[in-house]
Amino acid sequence: MNPPIFIIIMLTVISGTMIVVTTSHWLLVWIGFEMNLLAIIPILMKKYNPRAMEAATKYFLTQAAASMILMMWIIINLLHSGQWTVLKDLNPMASIMMTTALAMKLGLAPFHFWVPEVTQGISMSSGLILLTWQKIAPLSILYQISSTINPNLILTMSILSVMIGGWGGLNQTQLRKIMAYSSIAHMGWMTAIMMYSPTMMILNLTIYIIMTLTTFMLFMHNSTTTTASLSQTWNKTPLITSLILVLMMSLGGLPPLSGFIPKWMIIQELTKNELIMMPTLLAMTALLNLYFYMRLTYTTALTMFPSNNSMKMKWRFECTKKMTFLPPLVVMSTMLLPLAPMLSILD
Amino acid sequence: MMTYIVFILSTVFVVSFVSFSSKPSPIYGGFGFLVAGGIGCGIVLNFGGSFLGLMVFLIYLGGMLVVFGYTTAMATEPYPEAWTSNKAVLAMFITGVLAELLTACYILKEDEVEVVFKFNGAGDWVIYDTGDSGFFSEEAMGIAALYSYGTWLVVVTGWSLLIGVLVIMEVTRGN
């Protein structure tokens, strides 16, 4: 894409999200969502193949429908409360429907069907923006209305999301679909804690974004999109092999790594609120997620995956891709656990 | 009839939306869109928004719809589908019109209807009491506020419209 146009469009994506996050007027929330959606369509369609166009169309249709539902219930909330401020008490029906609309935007179950299809159809860097930046705006609105969300609705959606993220990702070999199901499961964890401690949701979002950024950057460095291609990393860039090992374990939520912090905090907050079965269920279905991350780790770093002999002797070229900020991101995605006591400042 | 004009206009509004949502070719859909725009203007006029109704006609129909019409004319197909030429389109149209007629009858027959919010038969569509607006037209005050206190909103909407055009050009560039 033409560089000045690309800069303008990226600026609009960023400002759309910033408008949603910082505004206190419901109309501006809707405007921010639409600005974000409109500007991200050319980014999703960076490659002009039919797959990318289909993915961009699917994304546009689902997000536009969600924005319309949100707008309708914004207006009905205006009818009942007479004002446009975001932080005031929402009409209960409006709260339910707005949560549904925002769940459609996030890709929570049962509105998750677009996530793997759209993520698979677009390039790796567009998928990165889709799965990280695009989650910030809806979650910020859910944060603001979190005190009035119907618990039955949000907890059902979150449990379903974690389950579907786990079971759906099991049969995948394409890395983008794996990351899409990973995103669905993480969104489930985030919305589970939303009602009880929205701060933990922000913590989970931050750590999720850091880990997903790192994962996508490592995949982009290697130019791999499938498990089979990722398994040849030991030959291309051996350093990335070990990084993928550690990063996948962090994504799965294993203890000495950063990915454990959000899961630990969420389970702690849920049990403090006297829910026992739910965190048990969430933790057990997160094991499904861990299984497919471990499968990636195994094929990449722990075995020599079956391949031709000619693929075992590759030329080693210097990587020309600009991987900004990758080493700090890797450190942040794996080594933040010793800083967890700092969370006591939240009390 | 004049007391029920908003209700009648709203019903015809929905029917014209159905006429292009049943997806005939864009040329015929554009006609339904035109009618919907005109009726929408009528609804806005009935609530006292004379300036905004005129804006709907001038900018929306006269500007954006004309552009839509020209782009449709460039992408025209040899055998455009009207509402009766394809059974699927006709079925969708009839379904939509039936749903709207049933809803309208339900609203008119019952005295008090609660779907999302209570409204008393067609009464709530007839007298829309938003309180005493004094000597000033609320609509004119709103437009004045948009250009004085609401500068940020003008910037945001202007930027969104510009981005809309740029995005469409990027998407249809296709190389």
Coordinates of C-alpha atoms in Angstrom, one line a residue:
Chain A
M1 CA 0.0 0.0 0.0
N2 CA 1.1 3.5 -0.8
P3 CA 3.0 4.8 2.3
P4 CA 1.2 8.1 3.0
I5 CA -2.2 6.3 2.7
F6 CA -1.0 3.5 4.9
I7 CA 0.1 6.1 7.5
I8 CA -3.3 7.9 7.4
I9 CA -5.2 4.6 7.6
M10 CA -3.1 3.4 10.6
L11 CA -3.6 6.8 12.3
T12 CA -7.4 6.4 11.8
V13 CA -7.4 2.9 13.3
I14 CA -5.5 4.1 16.3
S15 CA -7.6 7.2 16.7
G16 CA -10.8 5.2 16.4
T17 CA -9.8 3.0 19.3
M18 CA -8.6 6.0 21.3
I19 CA -11.9 7.8 20.8
V20 CA -13.8 4.7 22.1
V21 CA -11.5 4.4 25.1
T22 CA -11.4 8.0 26.2
T23 CA -14.9 9.3 25.5
S24 CA -17.8 9.6 27.9
H25 CA -20.5 10.1 25.3
W26 CA -22.3 7.0 23.8
L27 CA -22.5 8.5 20.3
L28 CA -18.7 9.0 20.2
V29 CA -18.3 5.4 21.3
W30 CA -20.2 4.3 18.2
I31 CA -18.4 6.7 16.0
G32 CA -15.1 5.4 17.2
F33 CA -16.1 1.8 16.5
E34 CA -17.1 2.7 13.0
M35 CA -14.0 4.7 12.3
N36 CA -11.9 1.8 13.5
L37 CA -13.8 -0.7 11.4
L38 CA -13.7 1.4 8.2
A39 CA -10.0 2.0 8.5
I40 CA -9.0 -1.5 9.2
I41 CA -10.7 -3.0 6.1
P42 CA -7.9 -2.0 3.7
I43 CA -5.3 -3.4 6.2
L44 CA -7.1 -6.7 6.1
M45 CA -7.1 -6.6 2.4
K46 CA -3.4 -5.9 2.0
K47 CA -3.0 -8.8 -0.3
Y48 CA -5.5 -8.7 -3.2
N49 CA -6.5 -12.4 -3.3
P50 CA -10.1 -13.6 -3.0
R51 CA -9.4 -15.2 0.4
A52 CA -8.4 -11.9 1.9
M53 CA -11.4 -10.1 0.4
E54 CA -13.7 -12.7 1.8
A55 CA -12.1 -12.4 5.2
A56 CA -12.4 -8.6 5.1
T57 CA -16.1 -8.8 4.0
K58 CA -16.9 -11.3 6.8
Y59 CA -15.2 -9.1 9.4
F60 CA -17.0 -6.0 8.1
L61 CA -20.4 -7.7 8.1
T62 CA -20.2 -9.0 11.7
Q63 CA -18.7 -5.9 13.1
A64 CA -21.2 -3.6 11.4
A65 CA -24.1 -5.7 12.6
A66 CA -22.6 -5.5 16.1
S67 CA -22.3 -1.7 15.9
M68 CA -25.9 -1.5 14.7
I69 CA -27.1 -3.5 17.7
L70 CA -25.0 -1.3 20.0
M71 CA -26.4 1.9 18.4
M72 CA -30.0 0.7 18.8
W73 CA -29.5 0.0 22.5
I74 CA -27.6 3.2 23.0
I75 CA -30.7 5.0 21.7
I76 CA -33.1 2.9 23.8
N77 CA -30.9 3.6 26.9
L78 CA -31.2 7.3 26.0
L79 CA -35.0 6.9 25.9
H80 CA -35.1 5.4 29.3
S81 CA -32.4 7.5 31.1
G82 CA -32.5 10.7 29.2
Q83 CA -28.8 11.2 29.0
W84 CA -25.8 10.1 26.9
T85 CA -23.1 9.6 29.6
V86 CA -21.3 6.3 29.5
L87 CA -20.8 5.8 33.2
K88 CA -24.3 6.2 34.5
D89 CA -26.6 3.2 35.3
L90 CA -27.7 1.3 32.2
N91 CA -31.2 0.1 31.6
P92 CA -30.9 -3.7 32.3
M93 CA -32.2 -4.8 28.9
A94 CA -29.8 -2.3 27.2
S95 CA -27.0 -3.7 29.3
I96 CA -27.7 -7.3 28.1
M97 CA -27.9 -6.3 24.5
M98 CA -24.8 -4.1 24.6
T99 CA -22.9 -6.9 26.2
T100 CA -24.1 -9.1 23.3
A101 CA -23.0 -6.6 20.7
L102 CA -19.6 -6.1 22.3
A103 CA -19.2 -9.9 22.5
M104 CA -19.9 -10.1 18.8
K105 CA -17.1 -7.5 18.3
L106 CA -14.7 -9.5 20.5
G107 CA -15.4 -12.9 19.1
L108 CA -16.8 -14.4 22.3
A109 CA -18.8 -17.6 21.9
P110 CA -21.5 -18.0 20.6
F111 CA -20.4 -15.2 18.2
H112 CA -16.9 -16.6 17.6
F113 CA -17.4 -18.2 14.2
W114 CA -15.8 -15.3 12.3
V115 CA -12.5 -15.3 14.2
P116 CA -10.7 -18.3 12.7
E117 CA -12.0 -17.6 9.2
V118 CA -11.0 -14.0 9.2
T119 CA -7.7 -14.6 10.8
Q120 CA -6.8 -17.3 8.4
G121 CA -7.7 -15.3 5.3
I122 CA -5.4 -12.3 6.0
S123 CA -1.7 -11.8 6.2
M124 CA 0.2 -12.4 9.5
S125 CA 0.8 -8.7 10.3
S126 CA -2.9 -7.9 9.7
G127 CA -3.8 -10.8 11.9
L128 CA -1.6 -9.4 14.6
I129 CA -3.5 -6.1 14.5
L130 CA -6.8 -7.9 14.4
L131 CA -6.2 -10.1 17.4
T132 CA -4.5 -7.5 19.7
W133 CA -5.4 -3.9 18.9
Q134 CA -9.0 -4.6 17.9
K135 CA -9.7 -6.1 21.3
I136 CA -8.9 -3.0 23.2
A137 CA -11.9 -0.9 22.3
P138 CA -14.7 -3.4 23.1
L139 CA -13.1 -4.4 26.3
S140 CA -12.8 -0.8 27.4
I141 CA -16.5 -0.3 27.0
L142 CA -17.2 -3.6 28.8
Y143 CA -14.9 -2.3 31.6
Q144 CA -17.0 0.9 31.8
I145 CA -20.4 -0.9 32.0
S146 CA -19.0 -3.8 34.1
S147 CA -21.1 -2.9 37.1
T148 CA -24.4 -3.4 35.3
I149 CA -23.6 -6.5 33.2
N150 CA -25.9 -9.5 33.7
P151 CA -23.8 -12.2 35.3
N152 CA -25.6 -15.1 33.7
L153 CA -25.0 -13.8 30.3
I154 CA -21.3 -12.9 30.6
L155 CA -20.3 -16.0 32.6
T156 CA -22.1 -18.3 30.1
M157 CA -20.3 -16.6 27.2
S158 CA -17.0 -16.8 28.9
I159 CA -17.2 -20.5 29.8
L160 CA -18.4 -21.3 26.3
S161 CA -15.5 -19.3 24.8
V162 CA -12.8 -21.0 26.9
M163 CA -14.3 -24.4 25.9
I164 CA -14.6 -23.5 22.2
G165 CA -11.2 -21.9 22.2
G166 CA -9.8 -25.1 23.6
W167 CA -11.6 -27.8 21.6
G168 CA -11.6 -25.7 18.4
G169 CA -7.9 -25.3 18.3
L170 CA -7.1 -29.0 18.8
N171 CA -7.5 -30.0 15.2
Q172 CA -5.6 -27.1 13.6
T173 CA -2.3 -27.1 11.9
Q174 CA -2.5 -23.5 10.5
L175 CA -0.8 -21.2 12.9
R176 CA -3.2 -18.3 12.3
K177 CA -6.2 -20.4 13.2
I178 CA -4.4 -21.6 16.3
M179 CA -3.8 -18.0 17.3
A180 CA -7.5 -17.2 16.6
Y181 CA -8.7 -20.0 18.9
S182 CA -6.2 -18.9 21.4
S183 CA -7.7 -15.4 21.2
I184 CA -11.2 -16.8 21.7
A185 CA -10.1 -18.7 24.9
H186 CA -8.3 -15.7 26.3
M187 CA -11.3 -13.4 25.7
G188 CA -13.3 -16.0 27.7
W189 CA -10.9 -15.7 30.6
M190 CA -11.0 -11.9 30.5
T191 CA -14.8 -11.6 30.5
A192 CA -15.0 -14.2 33.3
I193 CA -13.4 -11.8 35.7
M194 CA -15.0 -8.7 34.4
M195 CA -17.8 -8.6 36.8
Y196 CA -15.8 -9.2 39.9
S197 CA -12.6 -7.3 39.3
P198 CA -12.2 -5.3 36.1
T199 CA -8.6 -4.5 36.9
M200 CA -7.7 -8.1 36.5
M201 CA -9.3 -8.0 33.1
I202 CA -6.9 -5.2 32.1
L203 CA -4.0 -7.2 33.5
N204 CA -5.0 -10.2 31.5
L205 CA -5.4 -8.0 28.4
T206 CA -2.0 -6.5 28.8
I207 CA -0.2 -9.8 29.2
Y208 CA -2.2 -11.4 26.4
I209 CA -1.4 -8.6 24.0
I210 CA 2.3 -8.8 24.9
M211 CA 2.4 -12.6 24.4
T212 CA 0.4 -12.5 21.2
L213 CA 2.5 -9.7 19.8
T214 CA 5.6 -11.7 20.5
T215 CA 4.2 -14.9 19.0
F216 CA 3.1 -13.2 15.8
M217 CA 6.4 -11.5 15.5
L218 CA 8.3 -14.7 15.8
F219 CA 6.1 -16.3 13.2
M220 CA 6.6 -13.3 10.9
H221 CA 10.3 -13.5 11.4
N222 CA 10.3 -17.0 10.1
S223 CA 7.6 -16.4 7.5
T224 CA 5.8 -19.5 8.6
T225 CA 2.1 -20.0 8.6
T226 CA 1.8 -23.8 9.2
T227 CA 3.0 -26.1 11.9
A228 CA 5.1 -28.1 9.4
S229 CA 6.9 -24.9 8.3
L230 CA 7.4 -23.9 11.9
S231 CA 9.0 -27.2 12.6
Q232 CA 11.9 -26.3 10.3
T233 CA 12.8 -23.4 12.4
W234 CA 15.8 -25.3 14.0
N235 CA 17.4 -25.1 10.6
K236 CA 16.5 -21.5 9.8
T237 CA 17.0 -19.6 13.0
P238 CA 17.8 -21.8 16.0
L239 CA 17.3 -19.0 18.5
I240 CA 13.7 -18.7 17.6
T241 CA 13.2 -22.4 18.3
S242 CA 14.0 -22.0 21.9
L243 CA 12.0 -18.7 22.1
I244 CA 8.9 -20.5 20.7
L245 CA 9.3 -23.2 23.3
V246 CA 9.2 -20.7 26.1
L247 CA 6.6 -18.5 24.6
M248 CA 4.1 -21.3 23.9
M249 CA 4.4 -22.4 27.5
S250 CA 3.8 -18.9 28.6
L251 CA 0.7 -18.7 26.4
G252 CA -0.6 -21.9 28.0
G253 CA -0.3 -20.4 31.5
L254 CA 2.5 -22.5 33.0
P255 CA 3.9 -21.2 36.3
P256 CA 7.3 -19.9 36.1
L257 CA 6.3 -17.7 33.1
S258 CA 4.3 -14.5 32.7
G259 CA 1.3 -16.2 31.3
F260 CA 0.6 -17.7 34.7
I261 CA 0.0 -14.3 36.3
P262 CA -3.5 -13.6 34.8
K263 CA -4.8 -17.1 35.3
W264 CA -3.6 -17.1 38.9
M265 CA -5.1 -13.7 39.6
I266 CA -8.4 -14.6 37.9
I267 CA -8.8 -17.8 39.8
Q268 CA -8.0 -16.1 43.0
E269 CA -10.6 -13.3 42.4
L270 CA -13.2 -15.8 41.3
T271 CA -12.7 -17.9 44.4
K272 CA -12.8 -14.8 46.6
N273 CA -16.2 -14.3 45.2
E274 CA -17.2 -17.8 46.3
L275 CA -17.4 -19.3 42.8
I276 CA -15.8 -22.7 42.9
M277 CA -17.0 -24.8 40.0
M278 CA -16.4 -22.0 37.5
P279 CA -12.7 -21.5 38.0
T280 CA -12.3 -25.3 38.1
L281 CA -14.0 -25.6 34.8
L282 CA -12.0 -22.7 33.3
A283 CA -8.7 -24.1 34.5
M284 CA -9.5 -27.6 33.2
T285 CA -10.6 -26.4 29.7
A286 CA -7.5 -24.2 29.6
L287 CA -5.6 -27.5 29.5
L288 CA -7.0 -28.1 26.0
N289 CA -5.3 -24.8 25.0
L290 CA -2.1 -26.0 26.6
Y291 CA -2.2 -29.2 24.6
F292 CA -2.1 -27.6 21.3
Y293 CA 0.6 -25.1 22.4
M294 CA 2.6 -28.1 23.6
R295 CA 2.1 -29.8 20.3
L296 CA 3.6 -26.7 18.6
T297 CA 6.5 -26.7 21.1
Y298 CA 7.1 -30.4 20.5
T299 CA 7.2 -30.2 16.7
T300 CA 9.3 -27.1 16.7
A301 CA 11.8 -27.5 19.5
L302 CA 11.8 -31.0 20.8
T303 CA 11.8 -33.3 17.8
M304 CA 13.1 -33.2 14.2
F305 CA 9.8 -33.2 12.4
P306 CA 9.7 -35.5 9.4
S307 CA 10.8 -33.7 6.2
N308 CA 12.9 -34.2 3.1
N309 CA 16.6 -34.3 3.5
S310 CA 16.9 -31.3 1.3
M311 CA 14.9 -29.3 3.8
K312 CA 17.5 -30.1 6.5
M313 CA 20.3 -28.2 4.7
K314 CA 19.1 -24.6 4.2
W315 CA 21.0 -21.5 3.4
R316 CA 21.1 -19.2 6.4
F317 CA 20.3 -15.7 5.2
E318 CA 20.2 -12.6 7.4
C319 CA 16.7 -11.7 8.3
T320 CA 15.7 -8.4 6.6
K321 CA 12.3 -8.1 8.4
K322 CA 12.3 -5.3 10.9
M323 CA 11.3 -6.9 14.2
T324 CA 11.0 -3.8 16.3
F325 CA 11.1 -4.4 20.0
L326 CA 11.1 -8.1 19.8
P327 CA 13.8 -8.9 22.5
P328 CA 12.1 -6.7 25.2
L329 CA 8.7 -8.3 24.2
V330 CA 10.1 -11.8 24.6
V331 CA 11.5 -10.9 28.0
M332 CA 8.2 -9.3 29.0
S333 CA 6.2 -12.4 27.9
T334 CA 8.2 -14.8 29.9
M335 CA 9.9 -13.2 32.8
L336 CA 7.3 -11.0 34.5
L337 CA 6.2 -13.5 37.2
P338 CA 8.6 -12.4 39.9
L339 CA 7.0 -8.9 39.6
A340 CA 3.6 -10.3 40.5
P341 CA 3.8 -9.0 44.2
M342 CA 3.6 -5.5 42.7
L343 CA -0.1 -6.3 42.1
S344 CA -0.6 -5.5 45.8
I345 CA -0.7 -1.8 44.8
L346 CA -4.1 -2.5 43.5
D347 CA -5.6 -3.0 47.0
Chain B
M1 CA -54.8 10.7 8.7
M2 CA -52.6 13.6 9.7
T3 CA -52.7 12.5 13.4
Y4 CA -51.3 9.2 12.4
I5 CA -48.8 10.5 9.7
V6 CA -45.7 9.5 11.6
F7 CA -46.9 6.0 12.1
I8 CA -47.9 5.6 8.4
L9 CA -44.6 7.1 7.3
S10 CA -42.6 4.8 9.6
T11 CA -44.5 1.7 8.2
V12 CA -43.8 2.8 4.6
F13 CA -40.2 3.5 5.7
V14 CA -39.8 -0.1 6.8
V15 CA -41.4 -1.4 3.7
S16 CA -39.0 0.5 1.5
F17 CA -36.1 -0.9 3.5
V18 CA -37.5 -4.3 2.9
S19 CA -37.6 -3.5 -0.8
F20 CA -33.9 -3.1 -1.1
S21 CA -33.0 -5.7 1.6
S22 CA -34.6 -8.4 -0.5
K23 CA -31.7 -7.8 -2.7
P24 CA -32.8 -7.1 -6.2
S25 CA -30.2 -5.6 -8.6
P26 CA -28.7 -2.3 -7.3
I27 CA -30.6 -0.2 -9.8
Y28 CA -34.0 -1.3 -8.3
G29 CA -32.5 -1.3 -4.8
G30 CA -31.4 2.3 -5.4
F31 CA -35.0 3.2 -6.2
G32 CA -36.1 1.7 -2.9
F33 CA -33.3 3.6 -1.2
L34 CA -34.5 6.8 -2.7
V35 CA -38.0 6.3 -1.5
A36 CA -36.7 5.4 2.0
G37 CA -34.6 8.6 2.0
G38 CA -37.6 10.7 1.1
I39 CA -39.8 9.1 3.7
G40 CA -37.1 9.5 6.3
C41 CA -37.1 13.2 5.5
G42 CA -40.8 13.3 6.0
I43 CA -40.5 11.7 9.5
V44 CA -37.8 14.2 10.5
L45 CA -40.0 17.0 9.2
N46 CA -42.9 15.8 11.4
F47 CA -40.8 16.2 14.5
G48 CA -40.0 19.8 13.7
G49 CA -36.6 19.3 12.1
S50 CA -37.2 21.3 8.9
F51 CA -33.5 22.1 8.3
L52 CA -32.3 18.5 8.8
G53 CA -35.1 17.2 6.5
L54 CA -33.8 19.5 3.8
M55 CA -30.3 18.3 4.5
V56 CA -31.5 14.7 4.0
F57 CA -32.8 15.5 0.6
L58 CA -29.9 17.7 -0.5
I59 CA -26.8 15.9 0.8
Y60 CA -28.0 12.4 1.4
L61 CA -30.2 11.9 -1.7
G62 CA -28.8 14.6 -3.9
G63 CA -25.2 13.9 -3.1
M64 CA -24.5 10.4 -1.9
L65 CA -27.3 8.6 -3.6
V66 CA -26.4 10.2 -6.9
V67 CA -22.9 9.0 -6.5
F68 CA -24.2 5.6 -5.7
G69 CA -26.4 5.7 -8.8
Y70 CA -23.6 6.6 -11.0
T71 CA -21.3 3.8 -9.7
T72 CA -24.2 1.4 -10.1
A73 CA -24.6 2.5 -13.6
M74 CA -20.9 1.8 -14.3
A75 CA -21.2 -1.7 -12.8
T76 CA -24.5 -2.6 -14.5
E77 CA -25.4 -6.1 -15.5
P78 CA -27.2 -7.2 -18.7
Y79 CA -30.2 -8.8 -17.0
P80 CA -30.9 -6.9 -13.8
E81 CA -33.1 -8.8 -11.3
A82 CA -36.3 -7.0 -10.3
W83 CA -38.5 -8.0 -7.4
T84 CA -40.6 -10.3 -9.5
S85 CA -38.1 -11.9 -11.7
N86 CA -36.5 -14.1 -9.1
K87 CA -38.6 -16.2 -6.7
A88 CA -36.1 -15.8 -3.8
V89 CA -36.3 -12.0 -4.0
L90 CA -40.1 -12.0 -4.2
A91 CA -40.3 -14.4 -1.3
M92 CA -38.1 -12.2 0.9
F93 CA -40.0 -9.1 -0.1
I94 CA -43.4 -10.7 0.7
T95 CA -42.0 -12.0 4.0
G96 CA -40.8 -8.5 5.0
V97 CA -44.0 -6.8 4.0
L98 CA -46.1 -9.4 5.9
A99 CA -44.0 -9.0 9.0
E100 CA -44.4 -5.3 8.9
L101 CA -48.1 -5.4 8.3
L102 CA -48.6 -7.9 11.2
T103 CA -46.6 -5.7 13.5
A104 CA -48.5 -2.6 12.4
C105 CA -51.9 -4.4 13.0
Y106 CA -50.7 -5.6 16.4
I107 CA -49.7 -2.1 17.4
L108 CA -53.0 -0.6 16.2
K109 CA -55.2 -3.3 17.7
E110 CA -53.9 -3.6 21.2
D111 CA -54.3 -0.6 23.4
E112 CA -50.9 -1.0 25.2
V113 CA -48.0 -2.8 23.6
E114 CA -44.8 -3.7 25.3
V115 CA -42.2 -4.9 22.9
V116 CA -39.1 -3.2 24.1
F117 CA -40.7 -0.2 25.7
K118 CA -44.3 0.4 26.4
F119 CA -46.3 2.3 23.9
N120 CA -50.0 3.0 23.9
G121 CA -51.4 1.7 20.6
A122 CA -50.5 4.2 17.9
G123 CA -50.8 6.9 20.5
D124 CA -47.1 7.2 21.2
W125 CA -46.4 7.7 17.5
V126 CA -48.9 10.5 17.4
I127 CA -48.0 12.8 20.2
Y128 CA -44.3 12.8 21.0
D129 CA -44.1 14.8 24.1
T130 CA -40.5 15.8 24.8
G131 CA -41.4 18.6 27.0
D132 CA -41.6 22.3 26.6
S133 CA -38.9 23.6 24.2
G134 CA -39.7 27.3 24.8
F135 CA -39.3 29.8 22.0
F136 CA -36.3 28.2 20.3
S137 CA -36.3 25.3 17.8
E138 CA -34.3 22.5 19.5
E139 CA -33.1 21.4 16.1
A140 CA -31.7 24.8 15.2
M141 CA -30.1 25.1 18.6
G142 CA -28.6 21.6 18.2
I143 CA -27.1 22.5 14.8
A144 CA -25.7 25.8 16.2
A145 CA -24.2 23.8 19.1
L146 CA -22.5 21.4 16.7
Y147 CA -20.6 24.2 15.1
S148 CA -19.7 26.0 18.3
Y149 CA -19.3 23.6 21.3
G150 CA -19.2 20.5 19.2
T151 CA -16.1 21.3 17.0
W152 CA -14.5 18.0 18.0
L153 CA -17.5 16.2 16.7
V154 CA -17.3 18.0 13.3
V155 CA -13.6 17.2 13.1
V156 CA -14.3 13.5 13.9
T157 CA -17.1 13.1 11.4
G158 CA -15.3 15.1 8.7
W159 CA -12.3 12.9 9.2
S160 CA -14.4 9.7 9.1
L161 CA -16.0 10.8 5.8
L162 CA -12.6 11.5 4.3
I163 CA -11.3 8.1 5.5
G164 CA -14.4 6.5 4.0
V165 CA -13.5 7.8 0.6
L166 CA -9.8 6.8 1.0
V167 CA -10.8 3.4 2.1
I168 CA -13.1 2.8 -0.8
M169 CA -10.4 3.9 -3.2
E170 CA -7.9 1.5 -1.5
V171 CA -10.3 -1.4 -1.6
T172 CA -11.3 -1.0 -5.2
R173 CA -7.7 -0.4 -6.4
G174 CA -7.1 -4.1 -6.8
N175 CA -3.5 -4.5 -7.8

